[in-house]
Coordinates of C-alpha atoms and ligand atoms in Angstrom, one line a residue:
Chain K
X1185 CA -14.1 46.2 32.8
X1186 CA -13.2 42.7 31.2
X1187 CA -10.1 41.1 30.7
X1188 CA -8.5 38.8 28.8
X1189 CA -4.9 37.5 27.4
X1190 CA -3.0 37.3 24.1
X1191 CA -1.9 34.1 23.6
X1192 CA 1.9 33.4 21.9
X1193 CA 3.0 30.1 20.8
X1194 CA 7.0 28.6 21.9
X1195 CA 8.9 28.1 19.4
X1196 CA 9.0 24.5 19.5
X1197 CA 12.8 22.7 20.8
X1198 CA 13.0 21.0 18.2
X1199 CA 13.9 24.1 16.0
X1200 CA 15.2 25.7 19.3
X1201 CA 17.8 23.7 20.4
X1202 CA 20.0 22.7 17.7
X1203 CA 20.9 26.6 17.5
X1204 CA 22.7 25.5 21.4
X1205 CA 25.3 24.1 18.5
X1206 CA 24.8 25.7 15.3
X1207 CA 28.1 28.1 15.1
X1208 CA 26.7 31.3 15.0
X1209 CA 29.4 33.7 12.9
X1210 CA 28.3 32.1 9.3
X1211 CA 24.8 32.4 10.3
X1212 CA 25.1 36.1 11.6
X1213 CA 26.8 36.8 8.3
X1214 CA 23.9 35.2 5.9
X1215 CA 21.6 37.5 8.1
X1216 CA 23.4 40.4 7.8
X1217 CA 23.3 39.7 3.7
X1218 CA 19.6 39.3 3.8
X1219 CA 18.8 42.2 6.2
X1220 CA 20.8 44.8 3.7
X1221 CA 19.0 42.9 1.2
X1222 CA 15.7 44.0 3.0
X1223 CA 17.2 47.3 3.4
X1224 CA 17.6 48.0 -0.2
X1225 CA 14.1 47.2 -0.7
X1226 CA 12.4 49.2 1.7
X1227 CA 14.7 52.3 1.9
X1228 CA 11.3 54.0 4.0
X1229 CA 12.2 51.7 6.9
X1230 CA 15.3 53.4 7.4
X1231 CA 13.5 56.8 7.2
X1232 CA 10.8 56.4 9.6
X1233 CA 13.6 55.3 11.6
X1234 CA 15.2 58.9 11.8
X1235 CA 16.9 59.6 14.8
X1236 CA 17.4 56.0 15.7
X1237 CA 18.7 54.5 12.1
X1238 CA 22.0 54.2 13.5
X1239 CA 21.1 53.0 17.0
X1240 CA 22.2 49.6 18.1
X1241 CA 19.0 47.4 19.5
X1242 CA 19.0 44.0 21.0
X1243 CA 16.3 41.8 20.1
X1244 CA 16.3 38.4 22.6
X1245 CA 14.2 35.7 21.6
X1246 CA 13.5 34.6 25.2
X1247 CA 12.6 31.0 24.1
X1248 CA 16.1 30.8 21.5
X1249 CA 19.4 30.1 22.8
X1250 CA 20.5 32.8 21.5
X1251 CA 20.4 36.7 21.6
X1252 CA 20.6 39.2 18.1
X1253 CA 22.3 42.4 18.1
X1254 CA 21.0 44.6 15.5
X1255 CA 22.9 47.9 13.8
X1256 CA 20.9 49.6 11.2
X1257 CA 23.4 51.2 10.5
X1258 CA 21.7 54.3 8.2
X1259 CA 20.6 51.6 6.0
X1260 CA 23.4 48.8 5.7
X1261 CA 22.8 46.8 9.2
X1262 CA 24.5 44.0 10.4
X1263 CA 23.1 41.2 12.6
X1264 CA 25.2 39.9 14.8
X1265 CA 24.3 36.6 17.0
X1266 CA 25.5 35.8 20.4
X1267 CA 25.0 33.5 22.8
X1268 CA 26.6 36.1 25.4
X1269 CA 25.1 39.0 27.3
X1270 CA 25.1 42.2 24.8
X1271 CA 24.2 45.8 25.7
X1272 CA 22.6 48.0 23.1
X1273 CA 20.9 51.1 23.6
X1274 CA 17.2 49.5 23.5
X1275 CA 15.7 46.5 24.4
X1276 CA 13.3 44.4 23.3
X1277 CA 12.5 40.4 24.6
X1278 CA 9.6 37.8 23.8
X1279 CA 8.9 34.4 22.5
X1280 CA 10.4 34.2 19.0
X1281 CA 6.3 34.1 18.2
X1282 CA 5.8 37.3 19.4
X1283 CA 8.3 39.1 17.9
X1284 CA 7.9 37.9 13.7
X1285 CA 4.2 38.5 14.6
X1286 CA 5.6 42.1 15.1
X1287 CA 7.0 41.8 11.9
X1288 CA 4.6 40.3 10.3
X1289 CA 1.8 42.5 11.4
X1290 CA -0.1 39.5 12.7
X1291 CA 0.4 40.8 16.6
X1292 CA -0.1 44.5 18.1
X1293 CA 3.2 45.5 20.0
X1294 CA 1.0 47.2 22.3
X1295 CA -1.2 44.4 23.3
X1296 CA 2.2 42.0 23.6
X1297 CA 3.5 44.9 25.5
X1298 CA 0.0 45.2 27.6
X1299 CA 0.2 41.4 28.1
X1300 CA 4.0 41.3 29.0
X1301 CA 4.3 39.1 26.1
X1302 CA 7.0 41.4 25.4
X1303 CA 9.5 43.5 27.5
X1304 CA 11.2 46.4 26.5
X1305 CA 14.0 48.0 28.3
X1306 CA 16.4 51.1 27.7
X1307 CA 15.4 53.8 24.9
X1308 CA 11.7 53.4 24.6
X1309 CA 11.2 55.8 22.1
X1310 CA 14.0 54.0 20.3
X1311 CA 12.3 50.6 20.3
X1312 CA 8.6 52.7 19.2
X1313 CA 10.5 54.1 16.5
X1314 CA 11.2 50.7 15.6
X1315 CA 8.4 49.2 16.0
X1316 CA 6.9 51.6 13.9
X1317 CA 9.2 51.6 11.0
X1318 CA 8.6 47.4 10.6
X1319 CA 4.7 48.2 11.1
X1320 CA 4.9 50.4 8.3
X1321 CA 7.5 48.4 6.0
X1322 CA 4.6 45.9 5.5
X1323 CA 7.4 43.2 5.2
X1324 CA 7.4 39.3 4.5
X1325 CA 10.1 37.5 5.4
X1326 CA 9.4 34.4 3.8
X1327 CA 8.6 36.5 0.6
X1328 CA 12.7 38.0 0.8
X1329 CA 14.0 34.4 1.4
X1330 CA 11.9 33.0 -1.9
X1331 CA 13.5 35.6 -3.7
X1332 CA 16.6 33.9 -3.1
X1333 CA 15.4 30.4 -3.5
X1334 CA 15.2 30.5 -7.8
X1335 CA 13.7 27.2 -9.2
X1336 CA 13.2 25.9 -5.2
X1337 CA 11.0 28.8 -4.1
X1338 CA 7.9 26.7 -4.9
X1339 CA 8.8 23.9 -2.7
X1340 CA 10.3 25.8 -0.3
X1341 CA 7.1 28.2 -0.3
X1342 CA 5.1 24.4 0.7
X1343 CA 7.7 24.0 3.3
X1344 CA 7.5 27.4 4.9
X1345 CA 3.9 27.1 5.3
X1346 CA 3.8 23.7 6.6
X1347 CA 6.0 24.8 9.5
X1348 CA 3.7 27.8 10.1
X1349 CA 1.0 25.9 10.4
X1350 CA 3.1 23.3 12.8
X1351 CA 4.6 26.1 14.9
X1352 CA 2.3 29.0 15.0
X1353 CA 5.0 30.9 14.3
X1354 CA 4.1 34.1 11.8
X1355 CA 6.9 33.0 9.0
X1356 CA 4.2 34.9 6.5
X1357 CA 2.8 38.4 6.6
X1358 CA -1.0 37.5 7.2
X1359 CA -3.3 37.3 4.2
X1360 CA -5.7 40.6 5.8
X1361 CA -2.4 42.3 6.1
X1362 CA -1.1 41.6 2.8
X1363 CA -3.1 44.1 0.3
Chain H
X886 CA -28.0 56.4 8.2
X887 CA -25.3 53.9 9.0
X888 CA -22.9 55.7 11.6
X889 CA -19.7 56.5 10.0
X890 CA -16.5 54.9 11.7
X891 CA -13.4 57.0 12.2
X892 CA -10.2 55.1 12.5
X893 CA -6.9 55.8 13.5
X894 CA -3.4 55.7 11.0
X895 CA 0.3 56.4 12.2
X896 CA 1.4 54.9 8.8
X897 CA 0.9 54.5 5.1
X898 CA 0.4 50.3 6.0
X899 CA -1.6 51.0 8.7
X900 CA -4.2 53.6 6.5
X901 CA -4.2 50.6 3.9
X902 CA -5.2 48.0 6.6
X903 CA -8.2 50.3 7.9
X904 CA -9.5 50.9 4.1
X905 CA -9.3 47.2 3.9
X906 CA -11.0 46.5 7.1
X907 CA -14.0 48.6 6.3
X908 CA -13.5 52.0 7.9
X909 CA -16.0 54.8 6.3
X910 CA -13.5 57.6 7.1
X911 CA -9.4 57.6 8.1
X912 CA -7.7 60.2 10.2
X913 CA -3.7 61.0 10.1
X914 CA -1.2 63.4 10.4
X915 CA 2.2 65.0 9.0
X916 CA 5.6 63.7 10.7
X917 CA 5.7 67.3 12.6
X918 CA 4.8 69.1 15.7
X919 CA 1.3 69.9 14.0
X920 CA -0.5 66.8 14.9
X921 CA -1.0 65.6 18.6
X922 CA 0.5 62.0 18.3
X923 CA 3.7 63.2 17.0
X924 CA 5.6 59.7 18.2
X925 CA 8.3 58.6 17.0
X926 CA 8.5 56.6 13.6
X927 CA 4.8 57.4 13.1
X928 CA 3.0 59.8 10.6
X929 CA 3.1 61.0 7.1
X930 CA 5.5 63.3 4.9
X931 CA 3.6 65.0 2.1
X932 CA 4.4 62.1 -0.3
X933 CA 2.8 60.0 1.6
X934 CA 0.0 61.5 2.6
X935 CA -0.9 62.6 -1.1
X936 CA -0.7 58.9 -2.2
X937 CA -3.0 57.6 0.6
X938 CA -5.8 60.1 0.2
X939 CA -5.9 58.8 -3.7
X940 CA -5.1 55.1 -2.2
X941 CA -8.3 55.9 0.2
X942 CA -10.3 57.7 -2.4
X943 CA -10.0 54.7 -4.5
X944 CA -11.3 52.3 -2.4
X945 CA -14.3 54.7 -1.3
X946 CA -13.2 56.3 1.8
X947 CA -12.3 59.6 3.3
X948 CA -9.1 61.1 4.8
X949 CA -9.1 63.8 7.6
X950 CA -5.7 65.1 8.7
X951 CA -5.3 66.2 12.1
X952 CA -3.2 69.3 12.5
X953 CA -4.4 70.0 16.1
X954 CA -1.7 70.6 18.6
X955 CA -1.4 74.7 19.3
X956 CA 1.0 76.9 16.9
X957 CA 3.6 77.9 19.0
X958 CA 4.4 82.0 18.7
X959 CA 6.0 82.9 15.9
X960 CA 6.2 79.5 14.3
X961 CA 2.6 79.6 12.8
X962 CA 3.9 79.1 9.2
X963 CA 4.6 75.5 10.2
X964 CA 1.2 75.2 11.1
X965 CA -0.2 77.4 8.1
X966 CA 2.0 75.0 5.5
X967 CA 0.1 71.8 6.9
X968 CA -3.5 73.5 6.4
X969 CA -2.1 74.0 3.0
X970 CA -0.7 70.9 2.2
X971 CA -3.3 68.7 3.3
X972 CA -5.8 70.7 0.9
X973 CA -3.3 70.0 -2.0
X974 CA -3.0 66.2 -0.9
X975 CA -6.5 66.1 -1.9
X976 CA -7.7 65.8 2.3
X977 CA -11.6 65.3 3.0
X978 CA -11.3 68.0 6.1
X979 CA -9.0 69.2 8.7
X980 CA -9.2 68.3 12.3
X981 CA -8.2 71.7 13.7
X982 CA -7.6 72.7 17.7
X983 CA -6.5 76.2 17.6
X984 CA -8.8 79.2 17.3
X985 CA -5.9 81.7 15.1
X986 CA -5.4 78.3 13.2
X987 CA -9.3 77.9 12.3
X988 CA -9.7 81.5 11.8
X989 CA -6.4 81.3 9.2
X990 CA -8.3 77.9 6.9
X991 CA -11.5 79.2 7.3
X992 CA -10.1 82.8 5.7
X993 CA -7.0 80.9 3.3
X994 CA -9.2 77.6 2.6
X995 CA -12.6 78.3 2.8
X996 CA -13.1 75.0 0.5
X997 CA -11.3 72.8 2.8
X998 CA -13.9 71.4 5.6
X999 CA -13.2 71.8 9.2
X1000 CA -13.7 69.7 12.0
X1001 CA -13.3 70.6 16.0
X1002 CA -10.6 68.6 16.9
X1003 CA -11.3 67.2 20.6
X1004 CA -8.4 69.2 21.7
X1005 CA -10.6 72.3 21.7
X1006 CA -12.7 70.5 24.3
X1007 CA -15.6 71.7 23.3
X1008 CA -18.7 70.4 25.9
X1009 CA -21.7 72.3 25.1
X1010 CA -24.1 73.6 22.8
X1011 CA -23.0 77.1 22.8
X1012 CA -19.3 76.3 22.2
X1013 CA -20.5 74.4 19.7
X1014 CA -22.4 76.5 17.7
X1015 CA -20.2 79.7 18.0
X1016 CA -17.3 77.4 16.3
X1017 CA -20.0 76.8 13.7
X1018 CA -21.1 80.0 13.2
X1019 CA -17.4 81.7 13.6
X1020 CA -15.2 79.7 11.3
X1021 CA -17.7 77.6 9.7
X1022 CA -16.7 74.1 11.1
X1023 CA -18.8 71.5 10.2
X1024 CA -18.1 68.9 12.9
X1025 CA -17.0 68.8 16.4
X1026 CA -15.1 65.6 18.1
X1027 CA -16.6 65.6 21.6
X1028 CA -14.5 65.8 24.5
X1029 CA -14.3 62.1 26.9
X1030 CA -15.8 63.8 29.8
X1031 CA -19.3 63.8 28.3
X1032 CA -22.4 61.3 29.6
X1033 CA -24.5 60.0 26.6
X1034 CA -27.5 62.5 28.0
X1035 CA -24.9 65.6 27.7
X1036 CA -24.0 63.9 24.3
X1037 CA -27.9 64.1 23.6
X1038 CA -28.6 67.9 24.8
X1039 CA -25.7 69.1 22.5
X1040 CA -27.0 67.4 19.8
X1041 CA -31.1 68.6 20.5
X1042 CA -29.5 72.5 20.3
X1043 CA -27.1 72.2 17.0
X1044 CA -26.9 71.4 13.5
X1045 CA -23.4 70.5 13.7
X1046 CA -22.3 66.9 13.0
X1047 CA -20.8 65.4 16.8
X1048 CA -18.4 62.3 16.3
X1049 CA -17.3 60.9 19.6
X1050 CA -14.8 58.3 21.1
X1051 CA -15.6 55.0 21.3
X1052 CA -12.5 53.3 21.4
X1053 CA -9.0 53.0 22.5
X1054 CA -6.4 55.2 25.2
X1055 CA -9.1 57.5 27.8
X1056 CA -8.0 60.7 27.7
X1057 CA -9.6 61.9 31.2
X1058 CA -9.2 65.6 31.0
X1059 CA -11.0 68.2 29.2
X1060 CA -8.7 67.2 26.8
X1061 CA -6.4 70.6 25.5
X1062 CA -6.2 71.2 29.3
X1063 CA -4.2 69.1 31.2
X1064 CA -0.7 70.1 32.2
X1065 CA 0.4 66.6 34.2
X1066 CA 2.8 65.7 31.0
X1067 CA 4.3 69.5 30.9
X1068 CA 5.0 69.3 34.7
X1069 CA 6.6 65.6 34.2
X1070 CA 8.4 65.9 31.1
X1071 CA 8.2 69.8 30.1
X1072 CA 6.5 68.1 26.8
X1073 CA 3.0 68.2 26.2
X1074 CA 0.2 67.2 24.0
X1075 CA -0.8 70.6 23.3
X1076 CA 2.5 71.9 22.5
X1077 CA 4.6 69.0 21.2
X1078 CA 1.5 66.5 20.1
X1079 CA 2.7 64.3 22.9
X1080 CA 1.4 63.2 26.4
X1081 CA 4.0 61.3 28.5
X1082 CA 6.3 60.8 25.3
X1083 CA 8.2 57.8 24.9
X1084 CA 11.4 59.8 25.1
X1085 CA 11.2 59.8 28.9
X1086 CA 9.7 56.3 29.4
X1087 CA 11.4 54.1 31.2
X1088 CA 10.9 50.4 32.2
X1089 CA 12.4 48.4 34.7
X1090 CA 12.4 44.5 35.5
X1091 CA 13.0 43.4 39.0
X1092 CA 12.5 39.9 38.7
X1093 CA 9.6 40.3 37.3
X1094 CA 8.0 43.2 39.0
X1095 CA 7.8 45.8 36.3
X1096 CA 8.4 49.4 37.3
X1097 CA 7.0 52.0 34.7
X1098 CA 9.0 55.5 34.5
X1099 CA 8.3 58.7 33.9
X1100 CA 11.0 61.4 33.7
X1101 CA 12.4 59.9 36.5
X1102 CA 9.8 59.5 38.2
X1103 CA 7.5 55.6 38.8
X1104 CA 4.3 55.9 37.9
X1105 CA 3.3 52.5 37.8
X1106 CA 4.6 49.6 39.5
X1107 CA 3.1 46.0 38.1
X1108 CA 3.7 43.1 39.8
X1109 CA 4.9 39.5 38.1
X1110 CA 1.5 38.4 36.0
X1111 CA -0.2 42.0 35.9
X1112 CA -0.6 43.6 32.7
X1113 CA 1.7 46.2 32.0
X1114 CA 0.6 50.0 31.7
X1115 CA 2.2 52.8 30.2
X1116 CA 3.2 55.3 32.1
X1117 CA 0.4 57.8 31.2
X1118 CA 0.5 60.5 34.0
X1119 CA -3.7 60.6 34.6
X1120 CA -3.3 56.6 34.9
X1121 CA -0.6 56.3 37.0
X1122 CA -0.8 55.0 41.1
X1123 CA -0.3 58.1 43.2
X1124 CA -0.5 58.8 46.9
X1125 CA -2.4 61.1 48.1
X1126 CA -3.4 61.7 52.4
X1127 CA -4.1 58.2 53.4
X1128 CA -4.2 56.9 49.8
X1129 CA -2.2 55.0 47.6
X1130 CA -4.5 54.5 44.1
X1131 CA -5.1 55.2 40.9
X1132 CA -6.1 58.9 41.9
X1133 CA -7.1 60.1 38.2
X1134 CA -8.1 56.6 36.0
X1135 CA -7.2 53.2 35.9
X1136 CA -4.7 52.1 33.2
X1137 CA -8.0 51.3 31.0
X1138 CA -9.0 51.7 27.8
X1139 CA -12.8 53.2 26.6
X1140 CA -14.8 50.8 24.5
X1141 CA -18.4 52.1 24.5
X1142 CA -18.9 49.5 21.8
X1143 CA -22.1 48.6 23.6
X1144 CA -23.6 51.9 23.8
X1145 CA -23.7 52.2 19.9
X1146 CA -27.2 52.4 20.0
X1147 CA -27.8 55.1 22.7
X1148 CA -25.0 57.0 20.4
X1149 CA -27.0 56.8 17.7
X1150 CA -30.2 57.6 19.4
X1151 CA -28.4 60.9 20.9
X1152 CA -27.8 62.1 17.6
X1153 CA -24.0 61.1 17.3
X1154 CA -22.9 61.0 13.4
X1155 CA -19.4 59.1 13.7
X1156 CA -18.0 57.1 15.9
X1157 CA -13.8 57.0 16.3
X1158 CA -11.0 55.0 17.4
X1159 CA -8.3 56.2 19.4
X1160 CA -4.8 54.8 18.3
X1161 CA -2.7 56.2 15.7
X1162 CA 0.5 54.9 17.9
X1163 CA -0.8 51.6 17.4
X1164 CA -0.2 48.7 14.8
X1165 CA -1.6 47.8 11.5
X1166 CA -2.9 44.8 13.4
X1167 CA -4.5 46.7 16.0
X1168 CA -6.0 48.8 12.4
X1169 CA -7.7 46.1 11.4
X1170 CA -9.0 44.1 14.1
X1171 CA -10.8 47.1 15.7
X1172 CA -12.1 48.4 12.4
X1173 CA -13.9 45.5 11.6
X1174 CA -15.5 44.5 14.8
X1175 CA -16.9 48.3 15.2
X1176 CA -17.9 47.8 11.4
X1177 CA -19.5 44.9 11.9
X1178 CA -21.6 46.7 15.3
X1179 CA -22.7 49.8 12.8
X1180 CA -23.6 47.5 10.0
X1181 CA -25.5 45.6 12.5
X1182 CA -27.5 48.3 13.9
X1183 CA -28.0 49.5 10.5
X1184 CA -29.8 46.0 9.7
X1185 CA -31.4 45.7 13.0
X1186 CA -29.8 42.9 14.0
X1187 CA -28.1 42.0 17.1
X1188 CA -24.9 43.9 18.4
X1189 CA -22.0 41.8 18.4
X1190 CA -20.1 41.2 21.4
X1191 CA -16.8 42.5 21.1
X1192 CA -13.6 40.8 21.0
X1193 CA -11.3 43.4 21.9
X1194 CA -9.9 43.1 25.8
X1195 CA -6.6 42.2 24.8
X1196 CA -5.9 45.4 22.6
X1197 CA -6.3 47.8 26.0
X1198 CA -4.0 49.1 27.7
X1199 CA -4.2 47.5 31.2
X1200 CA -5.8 45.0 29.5
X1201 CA -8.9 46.5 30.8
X1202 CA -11.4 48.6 29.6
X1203 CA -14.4 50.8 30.7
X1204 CA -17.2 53.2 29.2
X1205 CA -15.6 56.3 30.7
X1206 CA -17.6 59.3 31.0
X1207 CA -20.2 57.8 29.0
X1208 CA -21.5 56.1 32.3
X1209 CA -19.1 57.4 34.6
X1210 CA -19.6 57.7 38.7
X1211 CA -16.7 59.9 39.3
X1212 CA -14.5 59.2 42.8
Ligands
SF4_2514 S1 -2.0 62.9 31.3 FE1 -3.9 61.9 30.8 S2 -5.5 63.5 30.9 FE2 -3.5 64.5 30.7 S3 -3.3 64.8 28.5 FE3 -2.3 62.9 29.0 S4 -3.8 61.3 28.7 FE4 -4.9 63.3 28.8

């Protein structure tokens, strides 16, 4: 037998801890825009969701002062941020890191699970389901928010990969996993 | 011959990712009760699956779709529809369990190759052939239970290709046979295609001490720092007389990445991954470093040593049966 860890960046304070003052309702909104954006584009996610594409999930970002409350809501979601305690029917903490690595593809939600990199809590089969769906979806964040950008997305492109590199943070999908 | 890798794909993304990582041959199933990782968000609908066989068949590789849980009584059309529609989808072979099911392609689809799925558990020669000479299956998946010298005596007594595990979640039983999910969950792998499903899983944080759930019942406790299993009945920590242990199997995971070449000296044609609940990640990092170890052989040069640790489950791994001391 041999063992060995995964090992997940912090999000660095300096991003982290202006969102202690950042008011959260126009930023929940703009993310609630872009998710349904996302959405629109990749009606399979919400397929390979079934049972759960109504199913409210809380994803914490254990090193963010701040907590997101998901509702897919068959296919128009809405994010809503909170610096409060929330209940949802699943789950799911990490490092911000860990969890657009998910996203990404760059990480295995296994091995962050195996490694306790990650911690899930209430429906499990609701957050596997999940999981799942955002394997499959093959999404790039960065790739939806350049979309936006018009005539900036090239300079903005340069400026999302310069804080990848800086952070570690998976802002990208991967270039293996892109194909 | 360079050994053929078999690799696992719950999705579309993660079939692409293991074409693109190298794997000779992909296995998948339909989004039903036909295939025995029936998890949810995972698995193909017919679309889907047609598209990835040409997506695979493109690129040079093969597609086999497991339809290998049991047809329940009176529901075998289910089961007959998925023989039929991975034929149409253009499917290399199916990865069949179920005697009646075999019997049915063998009669319906008698161009359609057949493989033993592992379910069957078959473990010697003479099972073996008999599935050979009965429904005309070309290749059996070996059961985990088997040493590389059993592995080696089936092989010196058939003609049938053998592809064995070499990777990923250790199924301990003689796999089609184990009841420890049923009694726990009333689901099972043979009926349901799942083995301690997600559906009943719970998880529970005590600052920091982990408690794994089953149905309501702990199967695993891990302290603050351990890594954290699933709660897979065979690999849970039970007491029993003066014991308190890991009765059945650690929480490990088989890599017999290092016993390649005694796999290929007993005869083995294909080697596969466990894992179709896992990641597109997970796709591609496995499928290259057992790609690299079978191109490596092939060459004569050096295995590599493997990188994969962190993928287990448990974070640990072993060679199961292949070397196995049993308790
Ligand atoms: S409980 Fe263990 S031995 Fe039984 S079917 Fe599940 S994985 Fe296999």
């Amino acid at each position: 037998m041999s063992q060995t860890s995964v090992s997940v960046p912090r999000c660095p304070p300096l991003l982290a801890v202006p969102l202690r003052a950042v008011p959260l309702a126009p930023l929940s909104a703009s993310l609630t825009a872009f998710s349904r954006r996302i959405a629109t584009s990749h009606p399979g996610l919400y397929r390979r969701l079934g049972d759960y594409a109504n199913t409210p999930f809380v994803i914490d970002p254990t090193d963010l002062p701040l907590v997101i409350l998901l509702h897919p809501g068959n296919g128009k979601p809405t994010i809503t941020l909170t610096r409060r305690p929330v209940e949802g029917a699943a789950r799911i903490a990490g490092p911000l890191a860990a969890l657009l690595g998910l996203v990404h593809g760059g990480f295995d939600g296994d091995a962050l699970f195996f490694s306790r990199d990650l911690v899930i809590e209430g429906d499990t089969s609701a957050s596997l389901a999940l999981r799942n769906a955002i394997d499959d979806a093959e999404l790039d964040l960065s790739e939806e928010l350049l979309n936006l950008t018009g005539p900036l997305a090239a300079p903005v492109h340069r400026a999302l990969l310069l804080l990848e590199r800086r952070t570690g943070l998976y802002l990208t999908r991967p270039e293996e996993a892109a194909w | 011959m360079v050994m053929e890798i078999v690799c696992p794909a719950g999705t579309p993304a993660a079939l692409r990712a293991a074409v693109k990582a190298g794997a000779h041959t992909i296995y998948c199933g339909f989004a039903d009760e036909t295939n025995a990782r029936n998890f949810p968000g995972l698995n193909f609908d017919r679309v889907e699956m047609r598209d990835s066989v040409a997506f695979a068949h493109q690129h040079g590789s093969k597609v086999l779709v497991a339809i290998n849980t049991f047809p329940r009584a009176g529901d075998e059309a289910i089961w007959h529809r998925a023989v039929a529609d991975a034929e149409s989808c253009g499917a290399d072979a199916v990865i069949l369990a179920d005697a009646g099911l075999l019997d049915y392609a063998a009669r319906h689809h008698p161009n359609l190759r057949r493989h033993l799925s592992v379910q069957a558990a078959a473990a010697n020669a003479d099972m073996v052939n008999f599935y050979a000479e009965t429904f005309g299956v070309k290749r059996v998946v070996l059961p985990r239970v088997l040493s590389v010298p059993e592995i080696a005596a089936i092989n010196a007594e058939t003609e049938v290709e053998t592809e064995v595990f070499v990777f990923g979640g250790l199924c301990v039983m003689a796999e089609g046979r184990c009841s420890l999910s049923s009694y726990a969950t009333g689901r099972s792998p043979n009926m349901n295609g799942v083995c301690s499903p997600a559906s009943h899983v719970e998880y529970h944080d005590h600052n920091g001490v982990l408690d794994a759930q089953l149905g309501g019942y702990t199967i695993h406790r891990a302290q603050k720092g351990d890594a954290a299993p699933y709660p897979t009945l065979c690999k849970g920590c039970f007491s029993a007389g003066e014991k308190t242990d890991h009765l059945f199997e650690d929480p490990v995971s088989l890599n017999a990445e290092q016993l390649i070449p005694q796999l290929q000296k007993a005869g083995v044609t294909a080697l596969k991954i466990e894992g179709r609940q896992r990641s597109r990640s997970y796709v591609t990092q496995v499928v290259r470093n057992f790609r690299e170890a079978v191109d490596a052989l092939e060459d004569g040069r050096p295995m590599p040593q493997g990188m994969l640790a962190r993928l287990s489950e448990g974070q640990a791994m072993t060679t199961g049966a292949y070397k196995k001391t049993w308790r």
